[in-house]
Amino acid sequence: MVLAGRSNLKVMASNSATQLPSSTSPALKFEVVAAQGRARTARMTLPHFTAETPMFMPVGTQGSVKGMTCDQMLDLDCHVILGNTYHLESRPGSELVSQMGGLHEFIGWPRGMLTDSGGFQMVSLLHLAEITEEGVTFQSPVDGSRMLLTPEESIQIQNRLGADIIMALDDVVPATMQDPARFEEATHRTTRQDPECHPCNAYLCFMNIIGGLDPALREISLRDLVARNTPGYAIGGLAGGESKDDFWRMVAISAAGLPPGKPRYVMGIGYPLDIVVCSALGADMYDSVYPTRTARFGVALVPEGVLKLKNAEFANDFRPIDDTCSCSTCKDYTRAYLHNVIARNIPSAAILVTHHNIAYTQALTRRMRQAIKDQVFPDWVRNYLRKMFPKGDVPVWVREAMVVADIDLEGVATMDVPRTHKEDRGANEDAVFKE
Amino acid sequence: MLITNVSQQPSPSFTLTAKSGKARCGTLNTVFGGPVLTPASLMYTRRGVTPNLVPDMLRRLDPNPTAFQVDVLHFLSHPSPDIIKAQGQGARGFLSMNGAALVLASSRDPTLYPFGGKPSNDKALYCTTNTGGMQVSPEMYMSVVEALQPDLFVTMADEITNDASKKKSKTSVDRTLKWLDECLELQTNLGHGKEQPSHEEASVTESASVDQTRRSSPPCSFVGLPLASITGGGSVAERERCAREAGKREHKVAGFSLSGFGTGEGPGEERQVLISTVLSQLPESKLRFMSGISSPSEVLDAVAEGIDLFDCSFTTAATSGGYALSFPITRQQQEEQLQQQRMDDGCGEWQAEARIESDHLDSSSAGTAEDDHEEGLKKQLPTSLASALSEPNSTSNTTTALSALAVQRIQAAASEASQGGDLSKVNLWSTTHRLDKGPLLKGCTCFTCKKHSRAYVQHLLQVHEMLAEVLLDMHNVHHYHSFMQQIRASIQEGSFEEYRQWFKESAAAAAAASACSSGMTTVLADSKENVGTRVMAGDNNNVSSTVATTATTNVQAAAIDDTAITSPGNTADELLTLAIAAERPAASATSLIDAGAARQSPAVITYSSASTTEMSHNQQEQVQETNKRARLNDS
């Protein structure tokens, strides 16, 4: 029970080297094991698994990370995977999953599991959604039936799914929407949708911090939600096409305002660079379909950025995707081979690149954890950026974020770069939202 | 007796180890791997990768498939042979088949039906690639073979369909023989044809593959050993001529490939005659490969004639249809399955149900009500059907009394048929599996059955997740390879013919049970309309035996058209037309393609398998099932 959980909740925040922040609630124990600057690495004990942060959680929207078996996901050292409440409630339905013994049992995944609130689909499937104070009504694209998702219903569905971490329903507004009134409404509505009255069993409930790109609204959201003292906090409403400048500032403000002994989850973040920047700013958990989806389009993640395997330049490239990667795709296949199969509608080809991309994100977070433990995180970040921007053209927003994170980019960001269109505040208001 | 000494250097060799009738077991050692025990089934690959299973999933299969078939025509362009040559490690390096015991390059994708394009000419084979039509000369063909460095390759063949004219058959044989000589010539000219890797080289490769080091490269001098193609379509005389001529090159080839099968020839007597005619002209000691047929009962027939290697496209077809193979591999397994079915249905419930069904049968027929449901059932069945249903090899009075097993079988078939499957495969699209926590097949030890439920696979199919095909393929490949294992074991024991008879009889009985059960379910469904059992059962059988032109396994099923079942001509014709109409969308576009069209996200990768490979074992395509499919596809 959340209420019971809260009374037990102890938060020990301390900056002393001997006592690192931690918190305990019935279903979640969060212990920071090492910190450097704003960045930290922690052990998060969940009902099914003890995960380590910073961590990236691959998305298994409909009960499977596309094309990957649970065995492979274990091999790739994934700690937590995601399921989408809206999709799973549409098909097969949480009642069925519950009868089958819960989502873990149903899909055969023994480790951590997180379900979202269904709120993000208010953005991604806006054309199917109708938002009111009561909740959000979705029309099913499968059979046209209507599904009303209220905060209570969302929690109940997630309880039936039985994930380790569940999320409170938030009112998500596209971050690029230029309507302050809508944001204000959403901010207060999200706060009102506090799941205090909902039983959460042994699971923990994360609350979203909403407020769009308005620091003042975020502050309100932050203050109200911190007061509610939930086991963890999600920084939501981002990753919807906002400018990079807005994005990192919001993460910085949100992370700084949250209790240090609680996990901080930035929703929808999947670009490796974003993961690194957010971690430097003190965030712990990330999820996105980006690594897996982009893989199916033939884009592989590498330390230097990305490889668009469909490009003709790879036809004669007999190197593996990434020399430093130990995944089975890199062990078995060359870029030249993948170049020839990736565009040919062969499921295996998509699975091969997916395999690599998940391996890459897991290796990335694993290295960050190690660097923080070894107290060499700033060096690690500099090395990372040097590899990705060998010419020294580190984007302005990353430089600015690193100033806040107190990581000196001397010798790394050597080239003067102009502020790009992407970085301009409010630049991408026309961005199209797609789930 | 099959275990080879590991320390022994594997040099390419094929040794026969056992015979049972004409069926034979052998051990095939290749330059880079082995041994492969024959009869064996080669994994189907598309552009060098198994369509649903990446290598790290393949490694989780037990028995672990180690023999692969690659298609030469997939590598004419994108990638061109030059690119593969530039890497210099052949199929094993480029296609990541380092662990493979056998890589065989052939020229026909067994899941496709590549006939009906432009005709080939004497100089070149016409084929369709992803970039359009292409004329392939023996030089181009051999340049791909040279690049791939397979263990075995099939020489270029002018494959034709079974119904080709006499003239076309003759031309095809002439061309194939001409191309055979050209391919052999080219292979020799490549300078390495007869050259075998020295022991030293072989040992380096061997130890490298054992160490699983990255991309151990095969000795670059090796091109692969040829299998001479034998064509001739449905003409026995031309087939014989082709085999005789190819047989004369015995010393130049490692074996022979029987090409152009599965193109409309009757799977019974007609095909047997063709195969045995060809094989009678060929030396015993050489390998025999056959592509184009891969359904279990067809494979059994071909093994009985002495074929050693097959393709494995049957599993690909089953997977793309959303089926999990469940045909019994051993008698023991069959009994367990039926027992299990009975347990699942609940014994008491089952009996009561049977009683109800028999009541329906009785009331809808002119006969008097019988108390004994077995008697009631029996009354509705012609003697030939009753005998088909009865336990094979049973010494009891099979023609007059239905054994309990037969009744069980009908029950099981009815249950599967209501889900769009039959006794040889489970239809995972069926929503009846929504809450089924059980494995795809009870007692199966494959990855999928050990770790996942029918309900999960059903859900994955419903939401068009790629993982559905991965999990189904894991099961189907496992099941199919276990079947091949069983074939080898029965040859070793000298009991192959018994095994084959048992398999075919139980398949026929299963098919007959399906036919019977469909009659029963129809009666149950239509009992209010008072549709006569006899008429409906007769029609369905009629339809299924006519529609399934490739009727193979159950010769008995044809006998269902007994005089005891009289079907009014008009109704039967109408039904037949309906059935054919319903059959077409289901047969030409397997459910996945249609399902694929409905997939909204471009991210989801679909692949179409325009498979014409009939699942002859399951040829009792129920009218019910096709209708269900059609509905599924509509929605």
Tab-separated table of C-alpha atoms in Angstrom, chain A residues 9-352:
chain	number	residue	atom	x	y	z
A	9	LEU	CA	9.546	5.772	4.008
A	10	LYS	CA	12.854	6.978	5.199
A	11	VAL	CA	14.916	9.341	3.245
A	12	MET	CA	18.447	9.825	4.213
A	13	ALA	CA	20.053	12.540	2.273
A	14	SER	CA	23.577	13.319	2.926
A	15	ASN	CA	26.482	14.602	0.988
A	16	SER	CA	29.052	13.091	3.205
A	17	ALA	CA	31.235	10.461	1.607
A	18	THR	CA	30.417	7.901	4.228
A	19	GLN	CA	26.656	8.130	4.013
A	20	LEU	CA	25.170	8.160	0.555
A	21	PRO	CA	21.489	8.915	0.027
A	22	SER	CA	19.036	6.059	0.004
A	23	SER	CA	15.356	5.373	0.525
A	24	THR	CA	13.239	2.384	1.344
A	25	SER	CA	9.626	1.705	0.562
A	26	PRO	CA	7.867	-1.680	0.655
A	27	ALA	CA	8.685	-2.597	-2.906
A	28	LEU	CA	11.695	-0.523	-3.653
A	29	LYS	CA	14.983	0.026	-2.001
A	30	PHE	CA	17.127	2.671	-3.610
A	31	GLU	CA	20.711	3.021	-2.467
A	32	VAL	CA	23.152	5.324	-4.118
A	33	VAL	CA	26.435	3.434	-4.149
A	34	ALA	CA	28.610	6.134	-5.625
A	35	ALA	CA	28.250	9.683	-6.770
A	36	GLN	CA	30.434	12.139	-8.578
A	37	GLY	CA	29.275	15.671	-9.180
A	38	ARG	CA	25.589	15.420	-9.978
A	39	ALA	CA	25.969	11.954	-11.471
A	40	ARG	CA	25.317	8.929	-9.320
A	41	THR	CA	25.100	5.174	-9.571
A	42	ALA	CA	22.671	3.263	-7.412
A	43	ARG	CA	21.363	-0.145	-6.559
A	44	MET	CA	17.590	-0.397	-6.934
A	45	THR	CA	16.029	-3.440	-5.316
A	46	LEU	CA	12.733	-4.370	-6.954
A	47	PRO	CA	10.417	-7.309	-6.228
A	48	HIS	CA	11.860	-9.276	-9.157
A	49	PHE	CA	15.372	-7.990	-9.528
A	50	THR	CA	18.044	-5.755	-8.159
A	51	ALA	CA	18.764	-3.319	-10.923
A	52	GLU	CA	21.606	-0.882	-11.203
A	53	THR	CA	21.328	2.693	-12.325
A	54	PRO	CA	21.924	4.611	-14.515
A	55	MET	CA	20.027	2.143	-16.637
A	56	PHE	CA	18.333	2.033	-19.976
A	57	MET	CA	15.110	0.058	-20.216
A	58	PRO	CA	14.264	-1.389	-23.654
A	59	VAL	CA	10.595	-1.108	-24.545
A	60	GLY	CA	8.443	-4.193	-25.014
A	61	THR	CA	5.290	-2.341	-25.989
A	62	GLN	CA	2.988	-5.303	-26.497
A	63	GLY	CA	4.704	-7.870	-24.346
A	64	SER	CA	7.858	-8.369	-26.369
A	65	VAL	CA	10.875	-6.291	-27.247
A	66	LYS	CA	10.337	-6.597	-30.972
A	67	GLY	CA	11.862	-9.806	-32.259
A	68	MET	CA	13.870	-10.552	-29.117
A	69	THR	CA	13.348	-13.538	-26.869
A	70	CYS	CA	13.567	-13.075	-23.119
A	71	ASP	CA	16.609	-15.343	-23.126
A	72	GLN	CA	18.426	-12.954	-25.420
A	73	MET	CA	17.412	-10.009	-23.236
A	74	LEU	CA	18.932	-11.784	-20.254
A	75	ASP	CA	22.108	-12.418	-22.212
A	76	LEU	CA	22.249	-8.719	-23.005
A	77	ASP	CA	22.102	-7.908	-19.292
A	78	CYS	CA	18.860	-5.946	-19.369
A	79	HIS	CA	17.638	-5.260	-15.849
A	80	VAL	CA	14.202	-3.819	-16.454
A	81	ILE	CA	12.009	-3.809	-19.539
A	82	LEU	CA	8.910	-1.771	-20.238
A	83	GLY	CA	5.361	-2.670	-21.118
A	84	ASN	CA	2.808	-0.152	-22.321
A	85	THR	CA	-0.391	-0.050	-20.334
A	86	TYR	CA	-2.508	1.302	-23.140
A	87	HIS	CA	-1.350	-1.313	-25.648
A	88	LEU	CA	-1.513	-4.218	-23.234
A	89	GLU	CA	-4.982	-3.227	-22.072
A	90	SER	CA	-6.134	-3.105	-25.709
A	91	ARG	CA	-4.666	-6.509	-26.434
A	92	PRO	CA	-4.621	-8.951	-24.721
A	93	GLY	CA	-6.207	-7.054	-21.800
A	94	SER	CA	-4.966	-6.812	-18.241
A	95	GLU	CA	-7.638	-9.243	-17.029
A	96	LEU	CA	-6.177	-11.926	-19.256
A	97	VAL	CA	-2.618	-11.119	-18.220
A	98	SER	CA	-3.700	-11.316	-14.604
A	99	GLN	CA	-5.303	-14.713	-15.188
A	100	MET	CA	-2.097	-15.853	-16.811
A	101	GLY	CA	-0.232	-14.979	-13.640
A	102	GLY	CA	0.863	-11.438	-14.421
A	103	LEU	CA	3.016	-9.914	-17.108
A	104	HIS	CA	6.239	-11.526	-15.913
A	105	GLU	CA	4.724	-14.974	-16.103
A	106	PHE	CA	2.875	-14.262	-19.345
A	107	ILE	CA	5.912	-13.188	-21.319
A	108	GLY	CA	8.468	-15.255	-19.414
A	109	TRP	CA	10.599	-12.364	-18.159
A	110	PRO	CA	12.135	-12.986	-14.741
A	111	ARG	CA	13.621	-9.546	-14.056
A	112	GLY	CA	12.282	-6.065	-13.484
A	113	MET	CA	9.283	-4.731	-15.337
A	114	LEU	CA	7.886	-1.229	-15.591
A	115	THR	CA	4.537	-0.245	-17.006
A	116	ASP	CA	3.769	3.294	-18.060
A	117	SER	CA	0.509	4.974	-17.206
A	118	GLY	CA	-0.912	5.155	-20.686
A	119	GLY	CA	-0.432	8.903	-20.535
A	120	PHE	CA	2.137	9.085	-23.294
A	121	GLN	CA	-0.421	7.719	-25.730
A	122	MET	CA	-2.322	10.948	-25.145
A	123	VAL	CA	0.453	12.451	-27.220
A	124	SER	CA	1.316	9.645	-29.583
A	125	LEU	CA	-2.266	8.650	-30.273
A	126	LEU	CA	-3.815	12.080	-29.768
A	127	HIS	CA	-6.095	11.569	-32.732
A	128	LEU	CA	-7.664	8.646	-30.891
A	129	ALA	CA	-7.841	10.336	-27.512
A	130	GLU	CA	-10.240	12.660	-25.799
A	131	ILE	CA	-8.951	14.240	-22.581
A	132	THR	CA	-11.222	15.373	-19.776
A	133	GLU	CA	-10.844	16.016	-16.056
A	134	GLU	CA	-12.073	12.483	-15.460
A	135	GLY	CA	-9.428	10.861	-17.579
A	136	VAL	CA	-8.718	10.105	-21.186
A	137	THR	CA	-10.901	8.170	-23.576
A	138	PHE	CA	-9.143	6.249	-26.323
A	139	GLN	CA	-10.748	4.764	-29.335
A	140	SER	CA	-9.336	1.362	-30.167
A	141	PRO	CA	-7.760	1.286	-33.617
A	142	VAL	CA	-8.503	-2.448	-33.700
A	143	ASP	CA	-12.223	-2.598	-33.208
A	144	GLY	CA	-13.325	0.970	-32.584
A	145	SER	CA	-14.330	0.312	-28.978
A	146	ARG	CA	-13.713	3.044	-26.440
A	147	MET	CA	-11.454	2.752	-23.450
A	148	LEU	CA	-11.705	5.267	-20.621
A	149	LEU	CA	-8.453	5.612	-18.785
A	150	THR	CA	-8.847	7.401	-15.482
A	151	PRO	CA	-6.039	7.727	-12.950
A	152	GLU	CA	-7.742	5.028	-10.855
A	153	GLU	CA	-8.277	2.764	-13.836
A	154	SER	CA	-4.688	3.223	-14.972
A	155	ILE	CA	-3.395	2.124	-11.586
A	156	GLN	CA	-5.784	-0.809	-11.477
A	157	ILE	CA	-4.755	-1.982	-14.924
A	158	GLN	CA	-1.122	-1.723	-13.957
A	159	ASN	CA	-1.779	-3.644	-10.771
A	160	ARG	CA	-3.340	-6.416	-12.780
A	161	LEU	CA	-0.366	-6.418	-15.128
A	162	GLY	CA	1.759	-6.684	-12.026
A	163	ALA	CA	4.872	-4.735	-12.977
A	164	ASP	CA	7.572	-3.875	-10.454
A	165	ILE	CA	7.255	-0.184	-11.157
A	166	ILE	CA	3.998	1.463	-12.101
A	167	MET	CA	3.329	5.035	-13.072
A	168	ALA	CA	0.602	7.453	-12.101
A	169	LEU	CA	-1.457	8.776	-14.960
A	170	ASP	CA	-0.308	12.176	-15.991
A	171	ASP	CA	-1.771	14.672	-18.345
A	172	VAL	CA	0.846	14.842	-21.015
A	173	VAL	CA	0.886	17.774	-23.329
A	174	PRO	CA	3.226	17.884	-26.271
A	175	ALA	CA	6.160	19.885	-25.025
A	176	THR	CA	6.130	21.942	-28.159
A	177	MET	CA	2.541	23.073	-27.771
A	178	GLN	CA	2.408	26.845	-27.549
A	179	ASP	CA	-0.512	27.132	-25.191
A	180	PRO	CA	0.434	28.188	-21.645
A	181	ALA	CA	-3.137	27.679	-20.418
A	182	ARG	CA	-3.100	24.071	-21.555
A	183	PHE	CA	0.154	23.491	-19.696
A	184	GLU	CA	-1.138	25.091	-16.555
A	185	GLU	CA	-4.243	22.943	-16.739
A	186	ALA	CA	-2.124	19.835	-17.273
A	187	THR	CA	0.206	20.670	-14.428
A	188	HIS	CA	-2.579	21.049	-11.925
A	189	ARG	CA	-4.494	18.103	-13.310
A	190	THR	CA	-1.485	15.850	-12.949
A	191	THR	CA	-1.026	16.960	-9.376
A	192	ARG	CA	-4.691	16.338	-8.659
A	193	GLN	CA	-4.325	12.869	-10.116
A	194	ASP	CA	-2.172	11.840	-7.217
A	195	PRO	CA	-2.736	8.134	-6.696
A	196	GLU	CA	-2.871	8.522	-2.914
A	197	CYS	CA	-6.269	6.896	-2.866
A	198	HIS	CA	-5.188	3.951	-4.961
A	199	PRO	CA	-3.848	0.726	-3.583
A	200	CYS	CA	-0.519	-0.106	-5.116
A	201	ASN	CA	0.142	-3.403	-3.433
A	202	ALA	CA	3.775	-4.178	-3.246
A	203	TYR	CA	4.643	-2.118	-6.223
A	204	LEU	CA	5.890	1.319	-6.334
A	205	CYS	CA	4.416	4.242	-7.941
A	206	PHE	CA	6.284	6.909	-9.756
A	207	MET	CA	4.838	10.344	-10.186
A	208	ASN	CA	5.384	12.459	-13.204
A	209	ILE	CA	6.688	15.927	-13.171
A	210	ILE	CA	4.918	17.836	-15.823
A	211	GLY	CA	4.939	21.427	-16.756
A	212	GLY	CA	6.054	21.532	-20.299
A	213	LEU	CA	8.917	23.833	-20.921
A	214	ASP	CA	7.858	26.521	-18.510
A	215	PRO	CA	10.288	26.418	-15.577
A	216	ALA	CA	7.684	28.086	-13.345
A	217	LEU	CA	5.068	25.390	-14.036
A	218	ARG	CA	7.652	22.697	-13.535
A	219	GLU	CA	8.554	24.218	-10.219
A	220	ILE	CA	4.888	24.042	-9.181
A	221	SER	CA	4.620	20.456	-10.319
A	222	LEU	CA	7.852	19.599	-8.624
A	223	ARG	CA	6.936	21.200	-5.308
A	224	ASP	CA	3.503	19.562	-5.169
A	225	LEU	CA	4.740	16.128	-6.092
A	226	VAL	CA	7.779	16.111	-3.842
A	227	ALA	CA	5.420	16.947	-1.007
A	228	ARG	CA	3.579	13.710	-1.754
A	229	ASN	CA	6.694	11.696	-1.100
A	230	THR	CA	6.298	8.839	-3.616
A	231	PRO	CA	8.962	6.113	-3.929
A	232	GLY	CA	10.306	7.618	-7.112
A	233	TYR	CA	9.818	10.396	-9.613
A	234	ALA	CA	9.540	10.529	-13.345
A	235	ILE	CA	10.470	13.534	-15.350
A	236	GLY	CA	7.818	13.425	-18.027
A	237	GLY	CA	6.495	15.547	-20.778
A	238	LEU	CA	9.852	15.696	-22.491
A	239	ALA	CA	11.218	13.882	-25.522
A	240	GLY	CA	8.369	15.147	-27.603
A	241	GLY	CA	10.279	17.194	-30.084
A	242	GLU	CA	11.272	20.073	-27.813
A	243	SER	CA	14.535	21.836	-28.451
A	244	LYS	CA	17.651	20.345	-26.919
A	245	ASP	CA	18.167	23.550	-25.001
A	246	ASP	CA	14.787	23.291	-23.311
A	247	PHE	CA	15.240	19.591	-22.794
A	248	TRP	CA	18.442	19.644	-20.782
A	249	ARG	CA	17.411	22.656	-18.713
A	250	MET	CA	14.181	20.930	-17.715
A	251	VAL	CA	16.040	17.765	-16.744
A	252	ALA	CA	18.543	19.824	-14.761
A	253	ILE	CA	15.856	21.767	-12.896
A	254	SER	CA	13.753	18.673	-12.215
A	255	ALA	CA	16.636	16.496	-11.098
A	256	ALA	CA	18.041	19.187	-8.842
A	257	GLY	CA	14.699	19.659	-7.116
A	258	LEU	CA	14.069	16.010	-6.348
A	259	PRO	CA	15.092	14.231	-3.153
A	260	PRO	CA	18.539	12.663	-3.645
A	261	GLY	CA	17.561	9.318	-2.174
A	262	LYS	CA	14.858	8.591	-4.759
A	263	PRO	CA	15.186	7.300	-8.312
A	264	ARG	CA	14.709	9.792	-11.136
A	265	TYR	CA	13.344	8.491	-14.370
A	266	VAL	CA	13.495	10.571	-17.528
A	267	MET	CA	10.843	9.200	-19.814
A	268	GLY	CA	11.306	8.682	-23.514
A	269	ILE	CA	15.072	9.194	-23.649
A	270	GLY	CA	16.964	6.853	-25.941
A	271	TYR	CA	19.634	8.745	-27.875
A	272	PRO	CA	22.926	7.634	-26.337
A	273	LEU	CA	24.133	11.247	-26.080
A	274	ASP	CA	20.960	12.246	-24.223
A	275	ILE	CA	21.433	9.359	-21.814
A	276	VAL	CA	24.955	10.516	-21.044
A	277	VAL	CA	23.930	14.168	-20.573
A	278	CYS	CA	20.958	13.263	-18.356
A	279	SER	CA	23.107	10.969	-16.246
A	280	ALA	CA	25.628	13.739	-15.806
A	281	LEU	CA	22.757	15.912	-14.601
A	282	GLY	CA	21.739	13.333	-12.020
A	283	ALA	CA	19.051	11.204	-13.681
A	284	ASP	CA	18.906	7.426	-13.188
A	285	MET	CA	16.504	5.680	-15.538
A	286	TYR	CA	15.635	5.960	-19.220
A	287	ASP	CA	13.412	4.251	-21.729
A	288	SER	CA	12.805	4.675	-25.417
A	289	VAL	CA	11.882	2.694	-28.478
A	290	TYR	CA	14.644	4.522	-30.320
A	291	PRO	CA	17.433	1.902	-30.165
A	292	THR	CA	15.129	-0.930	-31.185
A	293	ARG	CA	13.032	0.943	-33.702
A	294	THR	CA	15.941	2.578	-35.450
A	295	ALA	CA	17.557	-0.862	-35.671
A	296	ARG	CA	14.641	-2.144	-37.708
A	297	PHE	CA	15.232	0.703	-40.108
A	298	GLY	CA	18.861	-0.366	-40.438
A	299	VAL	CA	20.513	2.173	-38.142
A	300	ALA	CA	23.119	0.812	-35.754
A	301	LEU	CA	24.405	2.670	-32.690
A	302	VAL	CA	28.177	3.028	-32.393
A	303	PRO	CA	30.474	5.135	-30.214
A	304	GLU	CA	30.995	7.484	-33.157
A	305	GLY	CA	27.249	8.072	-33.516
A	306	VAL	CA	25.160	5.972	-35.855
A	307	LEU	CA	25.717	3.793	-38.915
A	308	LYS	CA	22.987	3.911	-41.499
A	309	LEU	CA	23.582	0.415	-42.753
A	310	LYS	CA	21.484	0.900	-45.846
A	311	ASN	CA	23.978	3.401	-47.197
A	312	ALA	CA	26.046	2.216	-50.151
A	313	GLU	CA	29.289	2.994	-48.311
A	314	PHE	CA	28.835	-0.196	-46.291
A	315	ALA	CA	28.548	-2.546	-49.273
A	316	ASN	CA	32.258	-3.299	-49.071
A	317	ASP	CA	32.858	-2.718	-45.393
A	318	PHE	CA	33.944	-5.960	-43.826
A	319	ARG	CA	34.255	-4.665	-40.275
A	320	PRO	CA	31.725	-5.562	-37.615
A	321	ILE	CA	29.239	-2.851	-36.663
A	322	ASP	CA	31.335	-1.914	-33.650
A	323	ASP	CA	34.827	-3.237	-32.983
A	324	THR	CA	34.470	-2.694	-29.280
A	325	CYS	CA	31.143	-4.510	-29.001
A	326	SER	CA	30.956	-8.077	-27.765
A	327	CYS	CA	27.414	-8.847	-28.940
A	328	SER	CA	26.778	-11.867	-31.130
A	329	THR	CA	25.885	-9.715	-34.148
A	330	CYS	CA	29.255	-7.995	-34.027
A	331	LYS	CA	30.950	-11.327	-33.512
A	332	ASP	CA	29.163	-12.999	-36.432
A	333	TYR	CA	28.417	-10.421	-39.107
A	334	THR	CA	30.028	-7.690	-41.143
A	335	ARG	CA	28.538	-4.331	-42.093
A	336	ALA	CA	28.680	-5.488	-45.716
A	337	TYR	CA	26.451	-8.448	-45.022
A	338	LEU	CA	23.957	-6.469	-42.955
A	339	HIS	CA	23.866	-3.825	-45.664
A	340	ASN	CA	22.574	-6.462	-48.043
A	341	VAL	CA	19.874	-7.967	-45.873
A	342	ILE	CA	18.572	-5.061	-43.837
A	343	ALA	CA	16.412	-3.635	-46.600
A	344	ARG	CA	15.075	-6.958	-47.737
A	345	ASN	CA	12.259	-7.550	-45.303
A	346	ILE	CA	13.938	-10.442	-43.581
A	347	PRO	CA	12.917	-10.486	-39.901
A	348	SER	CA	16.270	-11.941	-38.849
A	349	ALA	CA	18.106	-8.957	-40.296
A	350	ALA	CA	16.088	-6.549	-38.153
A	351	ILE	CA	16.637	-8.769	-35.124
A	352	LEU	CA	20.413	-8.791	-35.682
